[in-house]
Amino acid sequence: MSNPAHGLDWLIDDFVARVPAAQQAVVLSVDGLLMGASRNLAQAEAEHMAAVAAGFASLSRSAGRHFQRGPVRQTIIELETAFLLVTSAGQGSCLAVLAAADSDIGMVAYEMAMLVERIGHNLATQPRSTANAR
């Protein structure tokens, strides 16, 4: 998969190659638009992962606001054979990683934070407008 507009794919591929537990990864806007993905994901799978991650990120932000517990640091979904980790990656963007079930989740989260630190300032996205106001 290629995303020349943002040039993120090579950074995401490097992340997946360097972090043994990381199986697949995507960068997305908070409204679910795919911004970049690891090459081992087909376009449709990457778009689906972005949509799922956006949903979880939204639910997490809502819980933080509702219960007045502050902003979300990270969302971790434990599946039978994997973990899905979602974290903020700049204003209006997220990084989602699918990691093996036997992963050291702390290490995966640390590596995600390091990647976000490297690329986060380039990931600010503007919210999409829903209609032209007149």
GROMACS .gro file of C-alpha atoms in nm:
model
  134
    1MET     CA    1   0.000   0.000   0.000
    2SER     CA    2   0.131   0.346  -0.080
    3ASN     CA    3   0.047   0.686   0.059
    4PRO     CA    4   0.265   0.940  -0.117
    5ALA     CA    5   0.070   1.234   0.024
    6HIS     CA    6   0.206   1.172   0.371
    7GLY     CA    7   0.506   0.944   0.316
    8LEU     CA    8   0.427   0.754   0.635
    9ASP     CA    9   0.428   0.401   0.501
   10TRP     CA   10   0.805   0.355   0.522
   11LEU     CA   11   0.807   0.474   0.885
   12ILE     CA   12   0.523   0.237   0.970
   13ASP     CA   13   0.699  -0.050   0.791
   14ASP     CA   14   1.017   0.027   0.985
   15PHE     CA   15   0.818   0.022   1.311
   16VAL     CA   16   0.665  -0.319   1.230
   17ALA     CA   17   1.008  -0.456   1.132
   18ARG     CA   18   1.181  -0.323   1.448
   19VAL     CA   19   0.915  -0.423   1.700
   20PRO     CA   20   0.886  -0.802   1.687
   21ALA     CA   21   0.543  -0.811   1.853
   22ALA     CA   22   0.394  -0.558   1.611
   23GLN     CA   23   0.218  -0.744   1.333
   24GLN     CA   24   0.037  -0.463   1.150
   25ALA     CA   25  -0.002  -0.090   1.197
   26VAL     CA   26  -0.196   0.205   1.056
   27VAL     CA   27  -0.202   0.580   1.102
   28LEU     CA   28  -0.545   0.734   1.073
   29SER     CA   29  -0.737   1.055   1.119
   30VAL     CA   30  -0.970   1.055   1.420
   31ASP     CA   31  -1.265   1.026   1.182
   32GLY     CA   32  -1.125   0.702   1.043
   33LEU     CA   33  -0.952   0.803   0.722
   34LEU     CA   34  -0.643   0.596   0.649
   35MET     CA   35  -0.326   0.806   0.636
   36GLY     CA   36  -0.066   0.529   0.616
   37ALA     CA   37  -0.025   0.156   0.674
   38SER     CA   38   0.228  -0.121   0.699
   39ARG     CA   39   0.286  -0.294   0.368
   40ASN     CA   40   0.159  -0.628   0.500
   41LEU     CA   41  -0.196  -0.490   0.500
   42ALA     CA   42  -0.408  -0.487   0.186
   43GLN     CA   43  -0.585  -0.156   0.120
   44ALA     CA   44  -0.927  -0.287   0.231
   45GLU     CA   45  -0.782  -0.438   0.550
   46ALA     CA   46  -0.592  -0.119   0.630
   47GLU     CA   47  -0.906   0.091   0.580
   48HIS     CA   48  -1.105  -0.147   0.802
   49MET     CA   49  -0.841  -0.135   1.075
   50ALA     CA   50  -0.845   0.246   1.056
   51ALA     CA   51  -1.224   0.254   1.091
   52VAL     CA   52  -1.220   0.015   1.389
   53ALA     CA   53  -0.941   0.211   1.559
   54ALA     CA   54  -1.127   0.540   1.508
   55GLY     CA   55  -1.434   0.391   1.673
   56PHE     CA   56  -1.241   0.271   1.977
   57ALA     CA   57  -1.055   0.603   2.004
   58SER     CA   58  -1.385   0.792   1.997
   59LEU     CA   59  -1.542   0.570   2.263
   60SER     CA   60  -1.235   0.610   2.484
   61ARG     CA   61  -1.237   0.989   2.453
   62SER     CA   62  -1.608   0.990   2.538
   63ALA     CA   63  -1.548   0.780   2.850
   64GLY     CA   64  -1.271   1.012   2.966
   65ARG     CA   65  -1.494   1.317   2.924
   66HIS     CA   66  -1.804   1.156   3.076
   67PHE     CA   67  -1.627   1.029   3.386
   68GLN     CA   68  -1.407   1.340   3.408
   69ARG     CA   69  -1.086   1.136   3.420
   70GLY     CA   70  -0.883   1.336   3.171
   71PRO     CA   71  -0.759   1.265   2.822
   72VAL     CA   72  -0.704   0.911   2.699
   73ARG     CA   73  -0.343   0.795   2.700
   74GLN     CA   74  -0.398   0.469   2.515
   75THR     CA   75  -0.674   0.224   2.432
   76ILE     CA   76  -0.590  -0.147   2.452
   77ILE     CA   77  -0.828  -0.413   2.324
   78GLU     CA   78  -0.740  -0.768   2.422
   79LEU     CA   79  -0.850  -1.020   2.160
   80GLU     CA   80  -0.812  -1.396   2.187
   81THR     CA   81  -0.498  -1.405   1.974
   82ALA     CA   82  -0.383  -1.042   1.963
   83PHE     CA   83  -0.393  -0.696   2.116
   84LEU     CA   84  -0.512  -0.386   1.933
   85LEU     CA   85  -0.348  -0.071   2.072
   86VAL     CA   86  -0.465   0.276   1.972
   87THR     CA   87  -0.295   0.599   2.075
   88SER     CA   88  -0.310   0.963   1.975
   89ALA     CA   89  -0.051   1.055   1.715
   90GLY     CA   90  -0.080   1.428   1.683
   91GLN     CA   91  -0.374   1.665   1.668
   92GLY     CA   92  -0.654   1.475   1.496
   93SER     CA   93  -0.457   1.156   1.425
   94CYS     CA   94  -0.407   0.812   1.580
   95LEU     CA   95  -0.166   0.522   1.554
   96ALA     CA   96  -0.314   0.172   1.576
   97VAL     CA   97  -0.105  -0.143   1.614
   98LEU     CA   98  -0.210  -0.507   1.608
   99ALA     CA   99   0.031  -0.700   1.832
  100ALA     CA  100   0.074  -1.068   1.912
  101ALA     CA  101  -0.112  -1.203   2.216
  102ASP     CA  102   0.214  -1.296   2.389
  103SER     CA  103   0.353  -0.944   2.345
  104ASP     CA  104   0.518  -0.732   2.606
  105ILE     CA  105   0.247  -0.468   2.576
  106GLY     CA  106   0.452  -0.218   2.774
  107MET     CA  107   0.731  -0.242   2.517
  108VAL     CA  108   0.488  -0.211   2.226
  109ALA     CA  109   0.331   0.096   2.390
  110TYR     CA  110   0.676   0.248   2.447
  111GLU     CA  111   0.775   0.193   2.083
  112MET     CA  112   0.444   0.344   1.971
  113ALA     CA  113   0.517   0.653   2.183
  114MET     CA  114   0.863   0.681   2.025
  115LEU     CA  115   0.714   0.660   1.675
  116VAL     CA  116   0.452   0.922   1.760
  117GLU     CA  117   0.727   1.148   1.894
  118ARG     CA  118   0.911   1.114   1.562
  119ILE     CA  119   0.614   1.180   1.337
  120GLY     CA  120   0.340   1.336   1.550
  121HIS     CA  121   0.407   1.697   1.453
  122ASN     CA  122   0.354   1.601   1.087
  123LEU     CA  123   0.021   1.432   1.153
  124ALA     CA  124  -0.206   1.720   1.248
  125THR     CA  125  -0.529   1.684   1.051
  126GLN     CA  126  -0.809   1.931   1.016
  127PRO     CA  127  -1.162   1.808   1.090
  128ARG     CA  128  -1.370   1.744   0.779
  129SER     CA  129  -1.660   1.979   0.728
  130THR     CA  130  -1.995   1.804   0.695
  131ALA     CA  131  -2.160   2.057   0.465
  132ASN     CA  132  -2.111   2.396   0.317
  133ALA     CA  133  -2.276   2.648   0.548
  134ARG     CA  134  -2.479   2.923   0.381
   0.00000   0.00000   0.00000
